[in-house]
XYZ file of C-alpha atoms in Angstrom:
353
model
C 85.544 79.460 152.987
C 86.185 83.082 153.503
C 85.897 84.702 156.812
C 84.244 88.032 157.351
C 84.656 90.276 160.812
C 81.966 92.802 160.644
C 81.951 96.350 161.911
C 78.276 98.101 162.360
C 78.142 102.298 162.954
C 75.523 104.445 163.336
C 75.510 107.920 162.690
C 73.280 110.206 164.668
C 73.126 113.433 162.683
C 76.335 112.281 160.741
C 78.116 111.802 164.194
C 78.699 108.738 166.075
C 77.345 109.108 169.635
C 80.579 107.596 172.045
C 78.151 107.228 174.397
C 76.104 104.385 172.754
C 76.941 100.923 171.784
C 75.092 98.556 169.244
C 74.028 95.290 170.747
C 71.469 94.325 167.905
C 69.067 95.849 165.212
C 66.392 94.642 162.878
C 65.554 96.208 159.917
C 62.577 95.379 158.098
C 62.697 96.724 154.255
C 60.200 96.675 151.482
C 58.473 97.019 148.243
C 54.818 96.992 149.761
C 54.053 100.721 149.908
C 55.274 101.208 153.773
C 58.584 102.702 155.192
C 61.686 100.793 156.178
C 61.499 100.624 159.911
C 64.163 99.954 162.045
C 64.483 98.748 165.568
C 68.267 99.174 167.850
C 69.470 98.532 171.244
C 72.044 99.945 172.701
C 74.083 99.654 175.928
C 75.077 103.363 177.082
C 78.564 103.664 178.794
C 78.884 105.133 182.063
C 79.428 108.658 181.550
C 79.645 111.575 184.175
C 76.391 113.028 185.919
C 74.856 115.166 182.752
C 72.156 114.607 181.436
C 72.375 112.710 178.137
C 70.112 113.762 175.130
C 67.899 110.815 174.930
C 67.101 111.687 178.504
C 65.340 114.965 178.364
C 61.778 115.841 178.086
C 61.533 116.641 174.021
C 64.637 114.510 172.762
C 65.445 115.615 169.440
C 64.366 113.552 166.376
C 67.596 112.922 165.302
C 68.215 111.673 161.251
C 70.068 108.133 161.846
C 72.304 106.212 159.534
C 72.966 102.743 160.012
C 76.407 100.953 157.836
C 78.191 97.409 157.544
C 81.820 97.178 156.486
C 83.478 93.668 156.460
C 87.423 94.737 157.666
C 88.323 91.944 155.999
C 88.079 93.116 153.121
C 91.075 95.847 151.735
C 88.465 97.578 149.328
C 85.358 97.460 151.687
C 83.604 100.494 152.685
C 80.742 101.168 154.532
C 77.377 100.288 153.090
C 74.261 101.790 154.381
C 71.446 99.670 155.666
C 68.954 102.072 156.719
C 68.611 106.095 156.766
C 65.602 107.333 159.070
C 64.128 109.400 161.671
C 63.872 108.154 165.148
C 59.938 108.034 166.199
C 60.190 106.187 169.501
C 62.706 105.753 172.291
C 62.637 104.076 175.662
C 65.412 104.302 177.889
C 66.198 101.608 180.831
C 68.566 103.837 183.079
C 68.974 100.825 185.945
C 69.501 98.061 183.060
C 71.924 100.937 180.818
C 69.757 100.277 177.744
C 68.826 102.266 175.365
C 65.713 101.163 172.570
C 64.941 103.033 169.496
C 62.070 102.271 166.241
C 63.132 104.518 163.527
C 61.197 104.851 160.179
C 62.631 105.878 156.482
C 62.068 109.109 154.968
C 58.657 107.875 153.406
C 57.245 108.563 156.719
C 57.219 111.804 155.879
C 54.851 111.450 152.930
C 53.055 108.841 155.594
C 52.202 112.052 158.493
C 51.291 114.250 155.235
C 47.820 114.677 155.343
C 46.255 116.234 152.396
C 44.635 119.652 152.703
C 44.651 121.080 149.540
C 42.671 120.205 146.351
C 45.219 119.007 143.537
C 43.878 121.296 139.997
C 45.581 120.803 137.196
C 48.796 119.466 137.655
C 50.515 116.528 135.919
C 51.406 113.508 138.061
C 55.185 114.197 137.561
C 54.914 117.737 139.114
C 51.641 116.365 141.656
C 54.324 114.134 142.906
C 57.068 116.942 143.158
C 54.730 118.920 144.892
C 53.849 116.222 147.752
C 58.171 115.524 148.269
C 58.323 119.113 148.475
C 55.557 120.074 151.303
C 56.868 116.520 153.307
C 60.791 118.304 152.907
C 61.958 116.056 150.565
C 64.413 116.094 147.195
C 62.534 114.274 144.451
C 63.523 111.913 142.044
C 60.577 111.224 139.654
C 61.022 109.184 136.528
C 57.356 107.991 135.748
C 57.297 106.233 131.813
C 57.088 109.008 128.827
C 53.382 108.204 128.596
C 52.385 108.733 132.145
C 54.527 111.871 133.080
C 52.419 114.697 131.182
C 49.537 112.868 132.034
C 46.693 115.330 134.270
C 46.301 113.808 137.399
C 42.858 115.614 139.226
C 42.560 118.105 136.445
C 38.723 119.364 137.169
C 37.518 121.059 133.560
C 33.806 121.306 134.830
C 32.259 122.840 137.939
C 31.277 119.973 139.409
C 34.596 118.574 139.640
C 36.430 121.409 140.901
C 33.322 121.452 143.808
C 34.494 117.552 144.755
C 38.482 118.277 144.709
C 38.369 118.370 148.590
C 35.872 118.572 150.247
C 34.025 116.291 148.548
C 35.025 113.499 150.097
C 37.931 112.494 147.916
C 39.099 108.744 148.666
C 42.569 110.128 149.558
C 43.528 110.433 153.513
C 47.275 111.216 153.392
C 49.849 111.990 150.457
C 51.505 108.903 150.403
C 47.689 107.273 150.046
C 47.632 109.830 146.701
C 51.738 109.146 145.510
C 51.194 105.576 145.436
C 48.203 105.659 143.842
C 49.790 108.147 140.737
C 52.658 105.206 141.154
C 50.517 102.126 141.264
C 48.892 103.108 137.833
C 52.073 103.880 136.054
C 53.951 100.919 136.793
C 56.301 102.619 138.839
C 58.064 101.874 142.423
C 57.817 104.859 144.926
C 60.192 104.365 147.983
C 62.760 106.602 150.078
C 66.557 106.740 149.326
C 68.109 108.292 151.889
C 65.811 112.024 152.024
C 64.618 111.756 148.545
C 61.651 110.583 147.485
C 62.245 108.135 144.326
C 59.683 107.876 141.715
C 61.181 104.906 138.912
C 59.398 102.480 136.574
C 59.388 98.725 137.363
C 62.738 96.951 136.325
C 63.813 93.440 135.613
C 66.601 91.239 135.766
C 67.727 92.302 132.444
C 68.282 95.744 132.920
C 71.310 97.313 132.668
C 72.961 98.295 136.385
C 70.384 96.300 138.345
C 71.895 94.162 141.041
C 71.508 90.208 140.633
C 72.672 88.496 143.511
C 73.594 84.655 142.986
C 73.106 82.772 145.754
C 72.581 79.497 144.792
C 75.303 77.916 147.206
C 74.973 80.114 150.110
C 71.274 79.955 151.403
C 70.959 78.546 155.082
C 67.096 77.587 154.524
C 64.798 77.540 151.681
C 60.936 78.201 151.696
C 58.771 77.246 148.464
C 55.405 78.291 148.849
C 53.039 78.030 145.586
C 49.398 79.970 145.322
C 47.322 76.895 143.390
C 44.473 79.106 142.994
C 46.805 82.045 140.840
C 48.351 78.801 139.349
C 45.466 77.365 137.850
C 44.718 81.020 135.977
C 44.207 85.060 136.628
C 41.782 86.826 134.884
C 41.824 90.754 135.675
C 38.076 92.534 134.923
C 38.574 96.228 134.376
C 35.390 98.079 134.550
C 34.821 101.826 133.862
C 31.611 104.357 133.737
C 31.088 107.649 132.620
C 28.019 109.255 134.572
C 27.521 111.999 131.779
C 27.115 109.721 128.601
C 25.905 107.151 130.532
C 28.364 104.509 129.329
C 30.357 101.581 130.783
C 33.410 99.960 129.235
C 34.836 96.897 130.606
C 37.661 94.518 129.692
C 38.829 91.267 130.659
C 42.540 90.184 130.469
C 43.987 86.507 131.398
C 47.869 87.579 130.792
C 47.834 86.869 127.478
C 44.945 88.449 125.691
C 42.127 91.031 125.735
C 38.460 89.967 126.040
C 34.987 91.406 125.985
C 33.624 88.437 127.974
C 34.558 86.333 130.907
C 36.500 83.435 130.131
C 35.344 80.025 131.447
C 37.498 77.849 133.103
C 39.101 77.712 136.954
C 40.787 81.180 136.390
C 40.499 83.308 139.379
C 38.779 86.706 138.041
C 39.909 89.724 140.125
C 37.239 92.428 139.223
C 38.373 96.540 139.239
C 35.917 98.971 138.929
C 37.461 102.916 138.196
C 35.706 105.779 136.798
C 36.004 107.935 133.064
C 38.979 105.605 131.551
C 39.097 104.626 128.240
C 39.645 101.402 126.616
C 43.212 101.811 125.934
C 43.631 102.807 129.662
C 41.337 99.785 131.087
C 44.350 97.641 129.016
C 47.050 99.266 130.652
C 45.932 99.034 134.317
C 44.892 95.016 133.531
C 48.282 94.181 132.746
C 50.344 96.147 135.543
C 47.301 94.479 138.120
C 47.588 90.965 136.812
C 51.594 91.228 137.115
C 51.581 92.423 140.796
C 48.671 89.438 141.131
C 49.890 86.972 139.243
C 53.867 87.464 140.859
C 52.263 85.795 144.080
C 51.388 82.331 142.478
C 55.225 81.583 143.687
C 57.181 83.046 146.991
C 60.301 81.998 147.695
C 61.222 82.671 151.301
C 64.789 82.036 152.136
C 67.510 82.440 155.212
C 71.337 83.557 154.184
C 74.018 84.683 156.141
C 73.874 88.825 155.982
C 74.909 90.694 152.484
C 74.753 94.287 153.205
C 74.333 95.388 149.867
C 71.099 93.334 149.201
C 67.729 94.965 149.161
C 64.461 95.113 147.464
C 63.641 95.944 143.895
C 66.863 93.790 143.458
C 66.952 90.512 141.912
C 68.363 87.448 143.308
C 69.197 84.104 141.673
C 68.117 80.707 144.110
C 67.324 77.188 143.645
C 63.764 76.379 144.063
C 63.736 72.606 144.147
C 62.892 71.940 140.479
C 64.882 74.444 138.927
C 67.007 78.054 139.123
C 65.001 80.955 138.944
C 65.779 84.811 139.410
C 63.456 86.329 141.588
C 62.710 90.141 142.613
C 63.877 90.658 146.125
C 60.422 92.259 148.144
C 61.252 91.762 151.450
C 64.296 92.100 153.513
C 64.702 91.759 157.343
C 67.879 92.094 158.701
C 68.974 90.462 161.858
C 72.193 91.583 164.081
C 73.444 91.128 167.473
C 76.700 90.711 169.272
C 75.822 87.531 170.000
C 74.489 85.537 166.737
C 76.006 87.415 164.480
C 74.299 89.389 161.000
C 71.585 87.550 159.185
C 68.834 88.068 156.529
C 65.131 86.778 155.908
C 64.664 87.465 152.300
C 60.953 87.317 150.321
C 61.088 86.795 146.387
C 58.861 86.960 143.817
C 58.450 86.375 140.177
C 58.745 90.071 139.301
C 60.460 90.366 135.914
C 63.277 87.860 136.548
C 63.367 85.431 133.962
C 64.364 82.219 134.407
């Protein structure tokens, strides 16, 4: 069995603070529409008597990078676990400890409330225009279909009077990019200070990291949804107030229907205004994948693999079988003491079997 020594940095501003040493961290990443957070202690070596700059009265929110290298390794380099901006700090001067809750870059998008009405812009540049005003690069690559597509265009009067102050249904921009994301089958998360627009992968594409893991998982979780197991039926219902017209749709993962099946299947009803039938269609099958991907969750316990994280795809046994799972969760565990390990979530996301 190979041996790995482990060697953690992190970067305040790109420079590594002498002053501070890691003790532990945990880092909680995602694919459920929230930042990364991350939470480190430090201990803080004795140092002469100046202040340090944790300790004044408006510390600086300082841009921290957090990387794993295994020295045993001749090729290893560092691998980043989390980039983010330092929101809280609390500083125990008698004990020499220093805590700290950082979030990704997403935050920003999170504090960005909107103020202005969106007219007439397509959802590729509606979400360049949000990473822009929160400070940050974009990276949009929303399907070929979705990225001319008008997102709050306003052709009559009436509209253009509800844009904002009409009591739109969106609080903050992130509530607006993930909505524009959502629809088009797209992840949005932070990579490093970009803001990363990309359709929904699978196992099968090409560059996608599949982790096997088969022999190397500590403790295994099954957990199966009986309810989503015996059926899911998505209803898609739509309205337009000026012809006075409803269109709805039902969808069990396999086909299109007019009516609601019979059976046990558990119907999940979505009512959204002015879409067509071809639109109803596309939303029922991108809602009864993120539904249906919860009829199985496979929690497990490995020893730490930097390189892991969501939107990846990892291969386990599940007791009756192999499967290869999307990675949604990662938390990340480290301290001096018990060493560097990982909670992972998977679900059936596009895997195969």
């Amino acid at each position: 069995m190979s041996v790995r020594d482990l060697e953690v940095q992190v970067l305040f501003d790109g420079q590594v603070d002498p002053v501070l040493a890691l003790l532990q961290f945990e880092i909680d990443a995602n694919r459920y529409e929230a930042c990364d957070v991350a939470s480190l202690r430090f201990a803080v070596r004795s140092q002469a008597q100046q202040a340090l700059w944790f300790e004044t009265e408006q510390p600086a929110r300082k841009w921290v990078i957090l990387q794993m290298r295994d020295t045993q390794s001749v090729s290893s380099s560092w691998t980043t676990l989390f980039e983010g901006r330092i929101d809280h700090i609390e500083y125990a001067a008698e004990h020499a400890v220093l805590e700290m809750e950082c979030r990704d870059a997403l935050a920003a998008l999170m504090d960005l409330r909107v103020q202005d009405a969106w007219l007439n812009h397509t959802q590729q540049e509606l979400l360049e225009i949000m990473a822009q005003a929160a400070g940050l690069d974009a990276a949009i690559a929303l399907p070929s279909d979705q990225a001319t597509l008008m997102a709050g265009q306003f052709w009559q009067i009436e509209h253009k009077r509800g844009a904002l102050m009409g009591q739109h249904r969106f609080q903050t921009a992130a509530d607006l990019a993930f909505t524009i994301a959502r629809d088009s089958f797209c992840d949005l998360y932070a990579s490093g200070t970009s803001l990363v627009c990309q359709p929904l992968g699978s196992s099968s594409d090409t560059g996608v990291q599949v982790t096997d893991m088969r022999n190397a998982v500590l403790e295994t979780s099954v957990a199966r949804d009986l309810q989503l197991l015996s059926g899911v039926v998505v209803h898609m219902a739509s309205w337009d107030s000026r012809q006075r017209s409803t269109t709805q749709i039902y969808y069990d993962g396999v086909s299109f229907s007019q009516d609601a099946p019979s059976g046990n299947a558990s119907i999940h009803t979505f009512r959204v205004p002015g879409r067509r039938l071809d639109e109803l269609q596309r939303l029922a099958r991108g809602k009864h994948a993120r539904i249906a991907a919860h009829a199985l969750s496979v929690r497990i316990r490995i020893p730490g693999v930097p390189s892991i994280a969501p939107r990846n795809y990892m291969t386990v046994v599940t007791g009756n079988g192999e499967k290869t799972l999307g990675i949604d969760q990662v938390t990340s565990r480290f301290s001096v003491e018990q060493g560097f390990v990982q909670q992972v979530v998977l679900r059936d996301r596009g895997g195969g079997t």
